[in-house]
Coordinates of C-alpha atoms in Angstrom, one line a residue:
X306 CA 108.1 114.5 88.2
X307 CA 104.8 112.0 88.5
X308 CA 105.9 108.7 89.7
X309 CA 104.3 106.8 87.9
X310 CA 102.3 103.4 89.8
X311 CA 101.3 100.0 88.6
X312 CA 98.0 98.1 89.6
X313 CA 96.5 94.5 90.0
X314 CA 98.5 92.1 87.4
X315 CA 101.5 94.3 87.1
X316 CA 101.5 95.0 90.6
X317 CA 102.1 90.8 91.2
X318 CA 104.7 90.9 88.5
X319 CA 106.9 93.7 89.5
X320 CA 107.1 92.2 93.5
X321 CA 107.8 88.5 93.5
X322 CA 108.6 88.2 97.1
X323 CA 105.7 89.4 97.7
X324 CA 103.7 86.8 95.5
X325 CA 106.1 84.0 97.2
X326 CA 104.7 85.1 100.3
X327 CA 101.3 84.9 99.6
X328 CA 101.5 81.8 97.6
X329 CA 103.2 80.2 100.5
X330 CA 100.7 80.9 103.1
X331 CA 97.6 79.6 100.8
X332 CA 99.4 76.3 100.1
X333 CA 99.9 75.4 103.9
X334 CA 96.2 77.1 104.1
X335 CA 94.4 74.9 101.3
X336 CA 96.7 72.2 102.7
X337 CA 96.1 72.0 106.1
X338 CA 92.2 72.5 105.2
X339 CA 92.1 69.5 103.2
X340 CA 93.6 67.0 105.6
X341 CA 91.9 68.7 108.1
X342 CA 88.5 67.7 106.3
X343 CA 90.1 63.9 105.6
X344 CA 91.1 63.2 108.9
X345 CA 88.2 65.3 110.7
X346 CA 88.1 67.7 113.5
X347 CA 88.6 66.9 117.5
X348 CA 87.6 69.0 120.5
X349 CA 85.3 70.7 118.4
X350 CA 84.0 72.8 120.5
X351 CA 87.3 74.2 121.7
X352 CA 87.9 74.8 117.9
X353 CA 85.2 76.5 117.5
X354 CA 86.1 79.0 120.7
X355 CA 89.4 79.6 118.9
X356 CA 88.2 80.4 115.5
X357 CA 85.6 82.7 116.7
X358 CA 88.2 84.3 119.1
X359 CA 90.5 84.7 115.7
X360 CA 87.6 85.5 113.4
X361 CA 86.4 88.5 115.8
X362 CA 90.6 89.7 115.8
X363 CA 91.1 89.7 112.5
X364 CA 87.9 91.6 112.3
X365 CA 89.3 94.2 114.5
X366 CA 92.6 94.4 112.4
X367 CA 94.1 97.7 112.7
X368 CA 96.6 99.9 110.3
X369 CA 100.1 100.9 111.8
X370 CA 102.0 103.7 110.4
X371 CA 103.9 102.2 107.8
X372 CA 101.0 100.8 106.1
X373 CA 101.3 97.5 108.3
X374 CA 98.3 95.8 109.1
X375 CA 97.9 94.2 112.2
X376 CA 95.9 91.9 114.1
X377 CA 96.7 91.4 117.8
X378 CA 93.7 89.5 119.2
X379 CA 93.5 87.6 115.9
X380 CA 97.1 86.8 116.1
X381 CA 97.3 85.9 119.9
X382 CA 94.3 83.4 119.7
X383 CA 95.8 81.6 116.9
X384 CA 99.5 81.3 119.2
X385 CA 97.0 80.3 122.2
X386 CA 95.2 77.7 120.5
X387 CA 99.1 76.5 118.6
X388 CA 100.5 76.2 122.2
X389 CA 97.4 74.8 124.0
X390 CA 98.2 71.8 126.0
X391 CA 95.0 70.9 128.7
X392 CA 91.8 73.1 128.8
X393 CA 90.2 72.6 132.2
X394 CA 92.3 69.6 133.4
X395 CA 91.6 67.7 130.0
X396 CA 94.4 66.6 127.4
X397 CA 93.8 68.3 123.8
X398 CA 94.8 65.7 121.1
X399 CA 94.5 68.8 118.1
X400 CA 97.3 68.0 115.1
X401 CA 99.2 71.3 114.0
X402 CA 97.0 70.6 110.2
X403 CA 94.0 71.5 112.6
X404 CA 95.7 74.6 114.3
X405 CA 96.2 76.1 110.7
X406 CA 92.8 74.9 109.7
X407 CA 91.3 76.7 112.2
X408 CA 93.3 79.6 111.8
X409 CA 92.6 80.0 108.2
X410 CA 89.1 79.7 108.8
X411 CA 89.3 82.5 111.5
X412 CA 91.1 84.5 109.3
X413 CA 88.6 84.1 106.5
X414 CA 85.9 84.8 108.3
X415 CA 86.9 88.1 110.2
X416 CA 88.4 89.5 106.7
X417 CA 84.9 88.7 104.9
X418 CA 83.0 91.6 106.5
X419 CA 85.8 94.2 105.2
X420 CA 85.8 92.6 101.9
X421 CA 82.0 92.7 101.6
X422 CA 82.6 96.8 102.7
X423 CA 85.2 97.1 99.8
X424 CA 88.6 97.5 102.6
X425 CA 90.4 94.8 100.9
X426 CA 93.1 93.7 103.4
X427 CA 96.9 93.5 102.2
X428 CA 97.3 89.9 101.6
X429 CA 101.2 90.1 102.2
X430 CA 100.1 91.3 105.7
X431 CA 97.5 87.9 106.3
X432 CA 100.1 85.8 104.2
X433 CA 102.9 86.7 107.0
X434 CA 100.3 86.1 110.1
X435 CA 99.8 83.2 108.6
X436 CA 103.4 82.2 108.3
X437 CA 104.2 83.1 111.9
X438 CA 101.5 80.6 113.0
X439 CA 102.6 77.8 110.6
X440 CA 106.1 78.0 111.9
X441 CA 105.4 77.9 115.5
X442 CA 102.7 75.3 115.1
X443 CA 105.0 72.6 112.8
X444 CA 107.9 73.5 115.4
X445 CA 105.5 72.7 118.5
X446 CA 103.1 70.4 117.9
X447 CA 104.9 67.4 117.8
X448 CA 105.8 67.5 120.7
X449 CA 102.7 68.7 122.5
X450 CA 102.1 64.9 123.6
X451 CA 105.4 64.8 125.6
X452 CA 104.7 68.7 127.2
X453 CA 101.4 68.0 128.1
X454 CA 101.0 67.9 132.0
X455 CA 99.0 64.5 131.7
X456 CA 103.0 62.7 130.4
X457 CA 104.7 60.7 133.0
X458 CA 107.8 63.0 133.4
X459 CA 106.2 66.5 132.9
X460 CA 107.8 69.8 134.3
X461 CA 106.2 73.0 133.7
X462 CA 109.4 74.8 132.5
X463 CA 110.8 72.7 129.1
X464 CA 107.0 73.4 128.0
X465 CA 107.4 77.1 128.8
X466 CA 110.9 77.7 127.3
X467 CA 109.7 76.3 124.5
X468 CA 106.9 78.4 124.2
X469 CA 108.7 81.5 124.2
X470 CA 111.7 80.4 122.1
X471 CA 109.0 79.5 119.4
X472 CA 107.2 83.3 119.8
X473 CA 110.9 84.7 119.5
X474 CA 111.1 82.4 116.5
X475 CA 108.1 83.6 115.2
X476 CA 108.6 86.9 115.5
X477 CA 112.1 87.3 113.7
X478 CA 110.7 85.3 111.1
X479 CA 107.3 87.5 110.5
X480 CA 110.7 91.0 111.0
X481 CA 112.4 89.0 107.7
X482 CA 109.7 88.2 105.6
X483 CA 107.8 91.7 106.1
X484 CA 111.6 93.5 105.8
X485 CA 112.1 91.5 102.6
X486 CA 108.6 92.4 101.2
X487 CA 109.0 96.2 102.6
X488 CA 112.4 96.6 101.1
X489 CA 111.1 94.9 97.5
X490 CA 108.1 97.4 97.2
X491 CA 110.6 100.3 98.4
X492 CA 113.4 99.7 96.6
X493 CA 115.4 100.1 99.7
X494 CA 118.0 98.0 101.2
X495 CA 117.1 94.3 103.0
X496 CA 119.3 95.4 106.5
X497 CA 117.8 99.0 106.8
X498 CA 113.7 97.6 106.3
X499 CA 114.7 94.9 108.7
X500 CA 116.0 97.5 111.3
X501 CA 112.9 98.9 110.8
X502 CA 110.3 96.1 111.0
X503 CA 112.5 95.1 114.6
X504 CA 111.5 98.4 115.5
X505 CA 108.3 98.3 114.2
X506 CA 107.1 95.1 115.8
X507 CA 109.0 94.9 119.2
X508 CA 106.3 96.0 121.8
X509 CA 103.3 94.5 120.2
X510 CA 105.1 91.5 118.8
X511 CA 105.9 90.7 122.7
X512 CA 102.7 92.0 123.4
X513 CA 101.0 89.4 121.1
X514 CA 103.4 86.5 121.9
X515 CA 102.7 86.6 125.5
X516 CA 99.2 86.7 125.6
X517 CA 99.5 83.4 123.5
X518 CA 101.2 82.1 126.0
X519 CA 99.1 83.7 128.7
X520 CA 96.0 81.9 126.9
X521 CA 97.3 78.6 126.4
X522 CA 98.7 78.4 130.4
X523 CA 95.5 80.1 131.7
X524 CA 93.4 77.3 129.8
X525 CA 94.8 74.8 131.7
X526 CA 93.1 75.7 134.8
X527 CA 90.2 78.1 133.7
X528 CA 89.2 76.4 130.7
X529 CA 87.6 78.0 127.7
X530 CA 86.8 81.1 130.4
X531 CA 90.6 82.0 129.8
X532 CA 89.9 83.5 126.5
X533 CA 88.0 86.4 127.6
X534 CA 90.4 86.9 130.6
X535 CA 93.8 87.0 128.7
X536 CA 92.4 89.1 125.7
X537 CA 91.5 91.5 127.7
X538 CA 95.2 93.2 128.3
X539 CA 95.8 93.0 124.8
X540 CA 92.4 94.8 124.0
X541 CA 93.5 97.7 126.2
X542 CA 97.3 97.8 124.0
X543 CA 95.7 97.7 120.6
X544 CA 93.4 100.4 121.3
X545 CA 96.4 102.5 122.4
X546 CA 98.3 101.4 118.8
X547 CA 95.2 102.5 117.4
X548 CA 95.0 105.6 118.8
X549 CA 98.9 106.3 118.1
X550 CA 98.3 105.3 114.8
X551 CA 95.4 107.8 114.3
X552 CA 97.6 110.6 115.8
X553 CA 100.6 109.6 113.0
X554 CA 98.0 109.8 110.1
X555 CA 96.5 113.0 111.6
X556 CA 100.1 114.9 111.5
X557 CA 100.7 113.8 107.8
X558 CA 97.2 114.9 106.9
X559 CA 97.4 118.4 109.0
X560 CA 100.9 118.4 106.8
X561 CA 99.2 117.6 103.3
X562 CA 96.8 120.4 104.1
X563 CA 99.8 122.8 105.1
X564 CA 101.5 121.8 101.8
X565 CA 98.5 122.5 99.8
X566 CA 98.3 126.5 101.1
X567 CA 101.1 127.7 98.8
X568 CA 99.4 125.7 95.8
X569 CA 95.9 127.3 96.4
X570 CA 97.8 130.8 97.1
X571 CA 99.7 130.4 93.5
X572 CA 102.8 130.8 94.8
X573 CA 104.1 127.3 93.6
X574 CA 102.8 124.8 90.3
X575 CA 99.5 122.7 91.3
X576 CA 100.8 119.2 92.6
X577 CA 104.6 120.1 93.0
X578 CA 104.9 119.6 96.8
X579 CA 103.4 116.1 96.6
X580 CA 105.3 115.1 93.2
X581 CA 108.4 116.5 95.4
X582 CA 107.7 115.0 98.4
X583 CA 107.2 111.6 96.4
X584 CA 110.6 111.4 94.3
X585 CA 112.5 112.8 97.8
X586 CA 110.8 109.5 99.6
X587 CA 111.8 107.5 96.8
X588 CA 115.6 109.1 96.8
X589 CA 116.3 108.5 100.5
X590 CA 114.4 104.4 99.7
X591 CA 117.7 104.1 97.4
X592 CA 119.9 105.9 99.9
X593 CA 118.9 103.2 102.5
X594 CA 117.2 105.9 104.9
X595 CA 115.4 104.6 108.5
X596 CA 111.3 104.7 108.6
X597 CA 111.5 107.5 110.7
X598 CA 113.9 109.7 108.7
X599 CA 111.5 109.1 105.4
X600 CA 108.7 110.2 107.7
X601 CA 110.6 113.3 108.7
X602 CA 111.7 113.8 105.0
X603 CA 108.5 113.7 103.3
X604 CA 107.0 116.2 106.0
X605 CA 110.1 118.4 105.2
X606 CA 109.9 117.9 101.2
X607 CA 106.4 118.6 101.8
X608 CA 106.5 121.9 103.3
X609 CA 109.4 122.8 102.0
X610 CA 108.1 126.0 100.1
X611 CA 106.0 127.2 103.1
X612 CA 108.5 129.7 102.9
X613 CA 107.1 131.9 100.3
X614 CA 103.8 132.7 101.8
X615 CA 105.9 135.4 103.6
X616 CA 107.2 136.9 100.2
X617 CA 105.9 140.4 99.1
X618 CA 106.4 138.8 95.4
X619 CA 106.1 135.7 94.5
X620 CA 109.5 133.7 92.7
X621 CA 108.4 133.3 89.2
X622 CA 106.0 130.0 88.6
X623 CA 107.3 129.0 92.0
X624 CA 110.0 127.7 90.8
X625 CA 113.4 128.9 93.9
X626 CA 115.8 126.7 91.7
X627 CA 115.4 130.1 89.8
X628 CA 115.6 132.5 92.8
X629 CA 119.0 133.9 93.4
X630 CA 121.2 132.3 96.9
X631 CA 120.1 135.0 99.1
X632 CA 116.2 134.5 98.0
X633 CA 116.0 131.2 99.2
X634 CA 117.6 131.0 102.1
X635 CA 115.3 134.0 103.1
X636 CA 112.3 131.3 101.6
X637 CA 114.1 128.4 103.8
X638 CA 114.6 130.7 106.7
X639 CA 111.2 131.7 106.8
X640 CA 109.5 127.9 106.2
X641 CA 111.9 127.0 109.2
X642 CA 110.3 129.7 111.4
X643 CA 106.5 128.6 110.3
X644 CA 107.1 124.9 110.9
X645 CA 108.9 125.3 114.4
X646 CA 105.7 126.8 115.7
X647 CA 104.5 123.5 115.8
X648 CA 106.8 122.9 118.6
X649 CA 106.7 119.3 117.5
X650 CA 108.5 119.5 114.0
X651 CA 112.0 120.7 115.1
X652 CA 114.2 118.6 113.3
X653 CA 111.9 118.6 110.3
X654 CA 112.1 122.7 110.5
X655 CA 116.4 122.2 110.8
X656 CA 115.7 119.9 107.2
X657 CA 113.6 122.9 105.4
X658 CA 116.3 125.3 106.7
X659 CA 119.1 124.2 105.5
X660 CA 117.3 122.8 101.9
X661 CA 119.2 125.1 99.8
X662 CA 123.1 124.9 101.1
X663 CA 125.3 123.4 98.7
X664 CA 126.0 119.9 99.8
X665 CA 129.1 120.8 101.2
X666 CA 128.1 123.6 103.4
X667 CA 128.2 126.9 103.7
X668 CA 129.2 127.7 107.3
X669 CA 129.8 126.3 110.5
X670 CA 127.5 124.4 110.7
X671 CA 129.0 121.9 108.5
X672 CA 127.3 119.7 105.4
X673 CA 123.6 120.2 105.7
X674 CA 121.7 116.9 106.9
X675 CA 120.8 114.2 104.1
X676 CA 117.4 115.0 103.9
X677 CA 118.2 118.7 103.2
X678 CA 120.2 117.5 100.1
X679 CA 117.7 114.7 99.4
X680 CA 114.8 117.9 99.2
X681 CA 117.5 120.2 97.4
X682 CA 117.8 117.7 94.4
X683 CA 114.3 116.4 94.2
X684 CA 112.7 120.4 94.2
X685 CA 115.3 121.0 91.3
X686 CA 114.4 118.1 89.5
X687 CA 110.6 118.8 89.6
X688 CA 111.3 122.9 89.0
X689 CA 113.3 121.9 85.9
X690 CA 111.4 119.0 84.1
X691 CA 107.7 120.2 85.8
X692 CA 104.7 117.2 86.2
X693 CA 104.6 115.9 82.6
X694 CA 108.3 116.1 81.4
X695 CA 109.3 113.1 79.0
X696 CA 111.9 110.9 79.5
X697 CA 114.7 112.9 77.6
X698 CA 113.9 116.1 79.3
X699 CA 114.5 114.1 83.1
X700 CA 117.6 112.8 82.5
X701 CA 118.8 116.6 80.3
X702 CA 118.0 117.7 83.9
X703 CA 119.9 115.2 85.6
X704 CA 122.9 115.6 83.4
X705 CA 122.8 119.5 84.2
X706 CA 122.6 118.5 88.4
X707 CA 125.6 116.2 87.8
X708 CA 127.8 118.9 86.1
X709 CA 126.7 121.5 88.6
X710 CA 130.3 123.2 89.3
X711 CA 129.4 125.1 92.3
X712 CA 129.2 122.1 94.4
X713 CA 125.4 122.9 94.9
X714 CA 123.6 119.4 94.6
X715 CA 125.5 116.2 96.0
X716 CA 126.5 113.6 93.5
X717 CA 125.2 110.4 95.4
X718 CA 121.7 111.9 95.9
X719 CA 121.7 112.7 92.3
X720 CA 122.9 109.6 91.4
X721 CA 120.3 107.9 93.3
X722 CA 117.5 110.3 91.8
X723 CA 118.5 109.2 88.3
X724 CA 117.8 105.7 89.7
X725 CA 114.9 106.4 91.6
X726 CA 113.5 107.6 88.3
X727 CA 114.4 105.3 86.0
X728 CA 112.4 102.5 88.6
X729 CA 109.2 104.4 88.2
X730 CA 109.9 104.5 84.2
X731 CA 110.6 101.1 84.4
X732 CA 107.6 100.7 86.5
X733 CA 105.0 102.3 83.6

């Protein structure tokens, strides 16, 4: 079945959190501009070093898998300038207002080049950078007077606990508010997206935080010089993120194409492997599956008819919920065998194989693996009500999974089918 998507106006609508988010971030942005421009600047030349620094990261943004947009460089520069105490010897007097003055600057001006090339960023994803830095920088600030080597009872380590109890800080709060965005755009469960976004954000969160810190200490001694210095690690580990990131998005293209041969060959209905892959992604989001088994999923429910390009004849319209028990476990058999040549896509493979057990099991191996159900009731669905089935011919065919008496299709994954649906109805 096409799931159906919403743009623009009803995107905003149907994702509140989202629009919280954003709206937050521009208030303390337009806010902390405007005093900013009241009050005026100070150590303007070590603003300007900062915002050029944050401009030239956010220009350099890069897109994790997951859709998360990132910007390390950006994001350390604005933590360095938050937690900057001396540059060269010299006291810096900058509020927290100018911090997030100069970071929303920054921002603006290394997301204007992208804009300008049509890549509009995700504003939930510059909404929670923004965030992070407005809750470290109101937490710190205030106190930056009393930290500052220059006080009469300074020690270097209240200054430095506090600096990385803040990027700790900063960091669960950017894993809640991207887990409670993820989980409202996925209909999926708040604990399981923050389990994810943990995972996620762990090594370049640390990554990020402590070449803030790095910055700000560095500064101290080496002045503005520091910059270029302390950046220089976290070039070197966004450029490997990038190059991960490019290898994820290269597997799920290589599998597109794979998914695509049985189309072009005619052995299965033009679009059905993506319409099935979609509604299985969208099954195990209500079933509260990790980001890493939905990966693994929508590979499987993507290639999960790979099978029949070994037929001699072809299952009629492509349809296996038709074929008899013996046809496609030969179909799953021989998808397994295709997909394990990869030597990379094992447990994927193990997911196609055992796609058309009843939920139970057949053997000893016991109940097949979720995903394997989660494939079994999304290919039926799509067999049964094909790409441009009306509402009353959906849930007829969800009515027939639920009274299934051979113990073929689990109940819960049908269950959540019928509500995965009924979202994307909703969603029209």
């Amino acid at each position: 079945m096409r799931a159906p998507r919403r743009a623009g106006a009803w995107r905003m609508l149907d994702e509140p959190v989202r629009v919280l988010v954003i709206a937050v971030a521009a208030v303390f942005a337009a806010g902390s501009l405007l005093w900013t421009l009241v009050s005026g600047f100070v150590e303007g030349q070590t603003a300007l070093a900062f915002g050029v620094l944050i401009a030239l990261g956010e220009l350099a943004r890069i897109t994790l898998p997951g859709n998360r947009e990132v910007a390390p460089v950006a994001s350390a520069g604005a933590i360095g300038y938050t937690f900057l105490l001396t540059i060269g010897g010299d006291t810096v007097h900058h509020s927290g207002w100018q911090v997030l003055a100069v970071v929303t600057v920054g921002f603006a001006l290394g997301e204007l080049p992208h804009i300008a090339a049509g890549r509009s960023p995700e504003w939930s994803d510059v909404a929670r950078r923004m965030l992070v830095i407005v809750v470290i920088t109101l937490a710190f600030r205030p106190f930056a007077d009393v930290l500052s080597p220059g006080s009469a009872d300074w020690h270097w380590w209240p200054a430095l606990l506090l600096m990385a109890t803040l990027v700790l800080v900063g960091w669960l709060t950017d894993a809640i508010t991207a887990a409670a965005v993820r989980a409202e755009r996925l209909r999926t469960r708040i604990t399981v997206a923050f389990r994810d976004e943990l995972r996620a954000h762990a090594g370049l969160g640390m990554a990020i935080g402590s070449s803030g810190i790095l910055i700000a200490l560095a500064s101290t001694i080496t002045g503005l010089a520091g910059l270029l210095v302390f950046t220089a690690p976290l070039l070197v580990t966004q450029v490997a993120f990038r190059r991960f990131a490019e290898v994820r998005l290269t597997y799920l293209q290589t599998v597109r194409a794979l998914s695509r041969v049985t189309e072009v060959g005619g052995y299965v209905a033009p679009g059905h492997s993506r319409r099935v892959s979609r509604l299985a992604k969208s099954i195990g989001c209500e079933l509260g599956m990790r980001e890493s088994d939905l990966l693994e999923l929508e590979y499987a429910a993507l290639m999960h008819d790979i099978g029949q390009l070994s037929l001699r004849d072809p299952v009629a319209s492509g349809a296996t919920v038709f074929a008899l028990p013996r046809e496609q476990r030969r179909i799953a058999e021989l998808g397994s065998a295709v997909i394990r040549e990869t030597g990379v896509l094992d447990s994927v493979a193990e997911l196609v194989r055992r796609q058309c057990e009843p939920y139970a099991g057949d053997g000893d191996d016991g109940p097949p693996p979720l995903g394997s159900r989660v494939i079994k009731v999304a290919n039926a669905v799509d067999d049964l009500a094909g790409e441009a089935a009306d509402t009353e011919r959906v849930q007829a065919v969800l009515e027939r999974l639920r009274m299934d008496g051979f113990g073929e299709y689990d109940p819960e994954v049908v269950e959540a089918a019928a509500r995965a649906i009924e979202r994307a109805v909703a969603r029209w």
